[in-house]
mmCIF file of C-alpha atoms in Angstrom:
data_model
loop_
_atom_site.group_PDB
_atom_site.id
_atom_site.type_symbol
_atom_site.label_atom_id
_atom_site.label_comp_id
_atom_site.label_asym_id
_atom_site.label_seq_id
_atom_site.Cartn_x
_atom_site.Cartn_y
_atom_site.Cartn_z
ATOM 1 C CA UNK E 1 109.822 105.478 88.853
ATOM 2 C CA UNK E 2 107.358 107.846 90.232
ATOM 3 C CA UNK E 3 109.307 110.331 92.089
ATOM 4 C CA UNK E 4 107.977 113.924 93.040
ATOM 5 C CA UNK E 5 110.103 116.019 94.583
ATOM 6 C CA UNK E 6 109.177 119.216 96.714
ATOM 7 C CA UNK E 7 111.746 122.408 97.428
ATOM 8 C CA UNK E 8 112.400 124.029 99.352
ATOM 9 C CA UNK E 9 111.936 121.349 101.778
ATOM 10 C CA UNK E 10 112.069 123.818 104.828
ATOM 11 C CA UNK E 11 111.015 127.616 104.896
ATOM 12 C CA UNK E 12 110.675 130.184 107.644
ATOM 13 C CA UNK E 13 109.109 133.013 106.903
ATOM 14 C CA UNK E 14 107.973 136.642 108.685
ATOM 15 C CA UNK E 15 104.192 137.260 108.926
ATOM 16 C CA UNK E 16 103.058 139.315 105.884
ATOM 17 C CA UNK E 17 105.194 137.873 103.671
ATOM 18 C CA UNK E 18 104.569 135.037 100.780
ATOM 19 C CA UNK E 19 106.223 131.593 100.337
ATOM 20 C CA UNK E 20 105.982 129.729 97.176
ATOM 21 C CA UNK E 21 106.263 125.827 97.116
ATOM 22 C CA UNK E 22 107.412 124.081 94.163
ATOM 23 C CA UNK E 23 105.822 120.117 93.298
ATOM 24 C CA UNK E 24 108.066 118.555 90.431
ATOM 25 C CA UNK E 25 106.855 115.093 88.639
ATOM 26 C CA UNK E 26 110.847 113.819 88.262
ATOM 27 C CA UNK E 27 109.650 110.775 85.773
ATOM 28 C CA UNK E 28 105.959 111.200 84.502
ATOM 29 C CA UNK E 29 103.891 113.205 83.098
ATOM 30 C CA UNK E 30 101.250 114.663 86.219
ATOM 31 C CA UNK E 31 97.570 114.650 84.850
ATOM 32 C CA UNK E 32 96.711 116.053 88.277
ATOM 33 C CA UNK E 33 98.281 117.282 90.787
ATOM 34 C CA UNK E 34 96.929 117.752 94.700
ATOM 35 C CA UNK E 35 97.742 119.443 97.772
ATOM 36 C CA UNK E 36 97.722 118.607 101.210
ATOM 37 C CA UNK E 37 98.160 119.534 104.605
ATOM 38 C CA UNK E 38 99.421 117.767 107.618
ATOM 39 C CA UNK E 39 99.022 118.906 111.415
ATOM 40 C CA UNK E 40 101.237 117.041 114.022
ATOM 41 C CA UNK E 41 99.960 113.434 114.659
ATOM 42 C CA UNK E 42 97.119 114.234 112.572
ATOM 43 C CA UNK E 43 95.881 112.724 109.023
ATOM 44 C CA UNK E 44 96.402 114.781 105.342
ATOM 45 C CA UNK E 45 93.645 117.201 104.625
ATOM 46 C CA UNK E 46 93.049 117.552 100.855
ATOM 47 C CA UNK E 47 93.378 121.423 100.373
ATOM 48 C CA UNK E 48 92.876 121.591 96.619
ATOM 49 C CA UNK E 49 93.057 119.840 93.437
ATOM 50 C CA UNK E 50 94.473 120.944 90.044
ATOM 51 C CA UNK E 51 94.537 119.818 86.225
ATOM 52 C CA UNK E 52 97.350 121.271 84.304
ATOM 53 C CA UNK E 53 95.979 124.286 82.465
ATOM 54 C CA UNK E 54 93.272 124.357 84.703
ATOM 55 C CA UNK E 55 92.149 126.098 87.671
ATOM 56 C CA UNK E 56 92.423 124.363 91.006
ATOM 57 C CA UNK E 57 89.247 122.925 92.742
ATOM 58 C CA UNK E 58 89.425 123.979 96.760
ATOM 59 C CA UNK E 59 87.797 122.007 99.429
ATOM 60 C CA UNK E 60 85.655 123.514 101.603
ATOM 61 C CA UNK E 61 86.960 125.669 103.829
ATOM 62 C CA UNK E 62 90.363 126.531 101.844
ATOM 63 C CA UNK E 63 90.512 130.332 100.976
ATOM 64 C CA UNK E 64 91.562 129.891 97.594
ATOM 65 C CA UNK E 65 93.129 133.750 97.489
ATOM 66 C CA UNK E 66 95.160 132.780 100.642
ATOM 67 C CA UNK E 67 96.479 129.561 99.031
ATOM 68 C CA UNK E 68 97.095 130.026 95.083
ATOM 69 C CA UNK E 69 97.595 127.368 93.310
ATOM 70 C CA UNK E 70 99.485 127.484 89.835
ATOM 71 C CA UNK E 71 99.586 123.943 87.596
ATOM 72 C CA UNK E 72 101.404 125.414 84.405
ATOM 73 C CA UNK E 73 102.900 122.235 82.971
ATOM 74 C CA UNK E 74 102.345 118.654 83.400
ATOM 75 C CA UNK E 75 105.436 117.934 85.629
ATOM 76 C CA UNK E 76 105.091 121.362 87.830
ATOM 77 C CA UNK E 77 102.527 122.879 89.831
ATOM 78 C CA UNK E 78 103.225 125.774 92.772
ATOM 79 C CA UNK E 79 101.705 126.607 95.803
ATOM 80 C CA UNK E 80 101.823 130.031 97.393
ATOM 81 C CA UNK E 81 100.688 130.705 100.381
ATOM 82 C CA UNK E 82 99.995 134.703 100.325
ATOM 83 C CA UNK E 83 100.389 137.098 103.492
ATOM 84 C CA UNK E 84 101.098 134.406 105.727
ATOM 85 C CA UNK E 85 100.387 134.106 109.562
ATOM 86 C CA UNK E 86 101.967 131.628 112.052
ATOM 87 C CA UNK E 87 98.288 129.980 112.165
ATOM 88 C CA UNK E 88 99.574 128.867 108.544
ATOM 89 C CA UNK E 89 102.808 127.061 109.798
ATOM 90 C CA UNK E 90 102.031 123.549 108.928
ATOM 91 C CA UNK E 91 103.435 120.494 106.867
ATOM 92 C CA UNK E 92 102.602 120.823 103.135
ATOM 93 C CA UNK E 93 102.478 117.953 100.690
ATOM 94 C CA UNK E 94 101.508 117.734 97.246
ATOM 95 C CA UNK E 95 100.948 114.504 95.400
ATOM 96 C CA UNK E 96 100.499 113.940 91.138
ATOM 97 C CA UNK E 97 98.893 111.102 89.077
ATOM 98 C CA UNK E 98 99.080 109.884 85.980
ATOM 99 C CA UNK E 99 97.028 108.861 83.291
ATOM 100 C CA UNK E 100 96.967 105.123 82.060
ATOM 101 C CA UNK E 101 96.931 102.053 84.021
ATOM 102 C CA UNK E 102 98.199 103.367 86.921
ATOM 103 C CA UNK E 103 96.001 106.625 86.811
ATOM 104 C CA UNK E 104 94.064 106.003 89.772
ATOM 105 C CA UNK E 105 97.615 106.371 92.155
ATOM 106 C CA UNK E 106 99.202 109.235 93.334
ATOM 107 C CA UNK E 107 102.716 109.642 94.512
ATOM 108 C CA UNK E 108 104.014 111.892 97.303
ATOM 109 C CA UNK E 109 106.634 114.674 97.502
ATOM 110 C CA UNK E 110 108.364 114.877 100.704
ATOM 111 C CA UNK E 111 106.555 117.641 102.126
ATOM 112 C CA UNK E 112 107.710 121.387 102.796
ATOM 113 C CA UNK E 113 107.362 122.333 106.460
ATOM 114 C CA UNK E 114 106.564 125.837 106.832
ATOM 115 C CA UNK E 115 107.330 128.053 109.861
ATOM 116 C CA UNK E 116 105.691 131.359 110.222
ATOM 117 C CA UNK E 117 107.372 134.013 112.952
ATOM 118 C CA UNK X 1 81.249 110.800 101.925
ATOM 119 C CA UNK X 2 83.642 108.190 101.779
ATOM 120 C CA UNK X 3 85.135 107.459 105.259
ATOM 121 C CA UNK X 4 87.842 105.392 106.321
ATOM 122 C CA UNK X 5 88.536 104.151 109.866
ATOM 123 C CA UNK X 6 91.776 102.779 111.286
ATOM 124 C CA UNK X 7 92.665 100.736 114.194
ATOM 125 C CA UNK X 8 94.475 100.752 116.034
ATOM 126 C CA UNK X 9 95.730 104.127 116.623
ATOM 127 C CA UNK X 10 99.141 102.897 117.998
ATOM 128 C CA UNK X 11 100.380 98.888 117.925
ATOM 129 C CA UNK X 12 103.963 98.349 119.851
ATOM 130 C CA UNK X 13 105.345 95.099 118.719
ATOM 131 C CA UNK X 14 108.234 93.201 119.638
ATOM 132 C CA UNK X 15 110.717 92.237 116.813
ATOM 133 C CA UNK X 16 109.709 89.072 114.807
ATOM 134 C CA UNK X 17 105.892 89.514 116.604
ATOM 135 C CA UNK X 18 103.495 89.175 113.497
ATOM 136 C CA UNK X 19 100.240 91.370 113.897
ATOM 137 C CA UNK X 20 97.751 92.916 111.150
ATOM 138 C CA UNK X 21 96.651 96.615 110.956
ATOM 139 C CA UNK X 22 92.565 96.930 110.332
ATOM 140 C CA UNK X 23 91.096 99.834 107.776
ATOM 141 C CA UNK X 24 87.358 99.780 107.651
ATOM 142 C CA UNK X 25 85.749 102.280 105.082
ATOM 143 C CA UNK X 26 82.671 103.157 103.601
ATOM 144 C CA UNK X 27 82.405 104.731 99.987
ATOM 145 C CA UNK X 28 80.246 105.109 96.738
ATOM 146 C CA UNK X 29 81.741 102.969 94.238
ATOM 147 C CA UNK X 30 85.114 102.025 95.194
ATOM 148 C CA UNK X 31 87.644 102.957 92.623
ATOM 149 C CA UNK X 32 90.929 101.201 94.596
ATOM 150 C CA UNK X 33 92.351 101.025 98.565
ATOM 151 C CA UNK X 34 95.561 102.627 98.966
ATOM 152 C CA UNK X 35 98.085 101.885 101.332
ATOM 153 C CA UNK X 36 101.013 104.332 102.458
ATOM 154 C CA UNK X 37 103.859 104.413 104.788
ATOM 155 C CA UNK X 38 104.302 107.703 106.726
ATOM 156 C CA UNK X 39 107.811 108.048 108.459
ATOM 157 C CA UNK X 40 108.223 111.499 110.867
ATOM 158 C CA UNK X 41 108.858 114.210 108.451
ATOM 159 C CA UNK X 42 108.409 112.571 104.891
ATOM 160 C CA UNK X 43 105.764 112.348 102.825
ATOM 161 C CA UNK X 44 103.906 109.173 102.596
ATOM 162 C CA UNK X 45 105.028 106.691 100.448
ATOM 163 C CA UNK X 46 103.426 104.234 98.203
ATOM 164 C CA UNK X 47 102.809 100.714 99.401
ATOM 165 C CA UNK X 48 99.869 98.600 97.627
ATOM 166 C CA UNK X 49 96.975 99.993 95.957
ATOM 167 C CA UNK X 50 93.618 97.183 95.674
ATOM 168 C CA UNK X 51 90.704 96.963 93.638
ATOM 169 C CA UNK X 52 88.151 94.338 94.225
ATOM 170 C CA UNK X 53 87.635 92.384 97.585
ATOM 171 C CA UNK X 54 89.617 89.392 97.425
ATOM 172 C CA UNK X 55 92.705 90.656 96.079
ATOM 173 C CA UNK X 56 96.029 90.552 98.364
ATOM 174 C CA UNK X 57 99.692 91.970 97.281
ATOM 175 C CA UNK X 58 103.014 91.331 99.134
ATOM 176 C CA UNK X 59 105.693 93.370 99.511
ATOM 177 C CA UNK X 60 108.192 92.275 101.517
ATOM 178 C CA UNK X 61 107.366 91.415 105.018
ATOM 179 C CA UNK X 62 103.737 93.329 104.463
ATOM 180 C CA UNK X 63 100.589 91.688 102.755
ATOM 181 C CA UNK X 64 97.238 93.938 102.058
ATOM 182 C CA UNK X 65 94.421 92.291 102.151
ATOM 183 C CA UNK X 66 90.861 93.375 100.235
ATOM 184 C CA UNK X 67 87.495 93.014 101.387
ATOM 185 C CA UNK X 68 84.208 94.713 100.500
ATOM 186 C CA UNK X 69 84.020 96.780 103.866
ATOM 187 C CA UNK X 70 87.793 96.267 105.122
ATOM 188 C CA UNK X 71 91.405 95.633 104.241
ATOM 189 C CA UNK X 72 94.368 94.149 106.096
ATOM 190 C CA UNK X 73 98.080 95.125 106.370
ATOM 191 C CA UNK X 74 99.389 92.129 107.554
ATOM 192 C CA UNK X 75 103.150 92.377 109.122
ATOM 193 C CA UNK X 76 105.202 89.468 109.456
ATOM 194 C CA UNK X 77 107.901 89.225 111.138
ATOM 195 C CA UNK X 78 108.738 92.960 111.837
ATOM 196 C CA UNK X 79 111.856 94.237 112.137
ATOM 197 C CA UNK X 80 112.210 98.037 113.858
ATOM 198 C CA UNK X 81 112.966 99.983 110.378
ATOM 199 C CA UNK X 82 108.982 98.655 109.918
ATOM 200 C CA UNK X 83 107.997 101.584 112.692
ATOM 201 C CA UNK X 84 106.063 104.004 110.829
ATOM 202 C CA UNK X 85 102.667 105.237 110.371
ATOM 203 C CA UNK X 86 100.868 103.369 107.756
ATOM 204 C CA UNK X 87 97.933 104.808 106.584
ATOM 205 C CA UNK X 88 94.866 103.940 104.601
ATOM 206 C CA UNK X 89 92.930 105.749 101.947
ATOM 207 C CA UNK X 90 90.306 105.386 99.665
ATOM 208 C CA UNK X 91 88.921 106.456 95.899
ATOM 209 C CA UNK X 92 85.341 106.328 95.457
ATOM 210 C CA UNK X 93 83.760 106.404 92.011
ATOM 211 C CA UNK X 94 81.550 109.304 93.200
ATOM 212 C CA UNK X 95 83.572 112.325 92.174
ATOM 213 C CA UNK X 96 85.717 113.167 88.739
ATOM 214 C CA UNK X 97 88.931 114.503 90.242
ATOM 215 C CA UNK X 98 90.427 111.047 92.031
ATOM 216 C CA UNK X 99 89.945 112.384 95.740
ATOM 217 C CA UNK X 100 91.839 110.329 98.467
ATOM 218 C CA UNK X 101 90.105 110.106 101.291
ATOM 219 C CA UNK X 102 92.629 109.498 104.626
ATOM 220 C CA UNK X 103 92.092 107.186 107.570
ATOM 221 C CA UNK X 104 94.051 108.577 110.651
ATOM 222 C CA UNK X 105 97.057 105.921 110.778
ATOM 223 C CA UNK X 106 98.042 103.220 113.022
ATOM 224 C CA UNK X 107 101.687 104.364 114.342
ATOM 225 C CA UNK X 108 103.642 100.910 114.212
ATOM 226 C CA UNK X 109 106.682 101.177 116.672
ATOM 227 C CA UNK X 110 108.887 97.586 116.469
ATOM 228 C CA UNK X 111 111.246 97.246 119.686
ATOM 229 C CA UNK X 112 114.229 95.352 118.396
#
C-alpha cells in the first residue's frame, strides 16, 4: 500500500519551453500533496504544498508563476515548470498523505529528473 | 524552525559490522520522526515514523530509536544492499500543512 508514482520519470527539455510532471496516489486517497526538490548530494527542499481543490502554499523563495502547481483530484496533482532554464534542471519529487491514522506520513514518488539544454 | 542534524555525513562499514546513525533535532511540538531510505536516483522511501521518546520499531536488520532531542537508526548486521542514504525528518506541531523538515543524510556504504 502507499504507492505514488511520478511520469515521466526522465525529461529533457529546450530552454523556453514547459514540462509538466504528473504525481499519482496508486492506492489512497492524497489529502495533501507536496513537492520537492533535490540537488546532487544535497537534502529535499520543500518547494510547495497543496490541498486538493486548493491553491498551493510556496516556500519562500519559490516563484510560484515559474512553478504551477495544479491538485485537481485527490489521487493527482501536476507540476509545471513554465519557460524553463538549465538553472531549473534538478531532481523533482512529490510526496502525498493521507488522512486517518496514518495522516501524519507521506509517501514518495520516484522523482522526475529534469534536464534543461 | 524545526531543525534536524545528522551525523555522520558518510559511515563505511564492513559487512556484518553493527553501527547506529545519530539525528538530533529541535522543533515546536513534535508531531512524529520520520525515517527514509534514499537510494541514487529514487525517491526516498518509507522506513519508521516515531512519536514519543521512548518508542523503538524494527524492521529488519534496522531499529529507530526515540528520544526527546535525538533518535537512533541502529544497523545490525549490514549487508551491502543496506548502502543508501538514510535520512531523517521531522513534523512539528507548529504549522497546519504537515511540513517535513530534512536532515542532510548519512550515506551508508556496506563493503561485502
Amino acid at each position: 500500500g502507499a504507492v505514488v508514482s511520478q511520469h515521466p520519470s526522465r525529461v529533457i527539455c529546450k530552454s523556453g519551453t514547459s514540462v509538466k510532471i504528473e504525481c499519482r496516489s496508486l492506492d489512497f486517497q492524497a489529502t495533501t500533496m507536496f513537492w520537492y526538490r533535490q540537488f546532487p548530494k544535497k537534502s529535499l527542499m520543500l518547494m510547495a504544498t497543496s490541498n486538493e481543490g486548493s491553491k498551493a502554499t510556496y516556500e519562500q523563495g519559490v516563484e510560484k508563476d515559474k512553478f504551477l502547481i495544479n491538485h485537481a483530484s485527490l489521487t493527482l496533482s501536476t507540476l509545471t515548470v513554465t519557460s524553463a532554464h538549465p538553472e531549473d534542471s534538478s531532481f523533482y519529487i512529490c510526496s502525498a498523505r493521507t488522512s486517518g491514522s496514518a495522516r501524519y506520513e507521506q509517501y514518495f514518488g520516484p522523482g522526475t529528473r529534469l534536464t534543461v539544454t | 524552525e524545526d531543525q534536524v542534524t545528522q551525523s555522520p555525513e558518510a559511515l563505511r562499514l564492513q559487512e556484518g559490522e553493527s553501527s547506529s546513525l545519530n539525528c538530533s533535532y529541535t522543533v515546536s511540538g513534535l508531531r512524529g520522526l520520520f525515517w527514509y531510505r534514499q537510494d541514487p536516483g529514487k525517491g526516498p522511501e518509507f522506513l519508521f515514523t516515531l512519536y514519543s521518546a521512548g518508542e523503538e520499531k524494527e524492521k529488519e536488520r534496522l531499529k529507530a530509536t526515540l528520544t526527546k532531542k535525538e533518535s537512533f537508526l541502529h544497523i545490525t548486521a549490514p549487508k551491502p544492499e543496506d548502502s543508501a542514504t538514510y535520512l531523517c525528518a521531522v513534523q512539528g506541531s507548529g504549522g497546519s500543512n504537515y511540513k517535513l523538515t530534512f536532515g542532510k543524510g548519512t550515506l551508508l556504504t556496506v563493503n561485502p
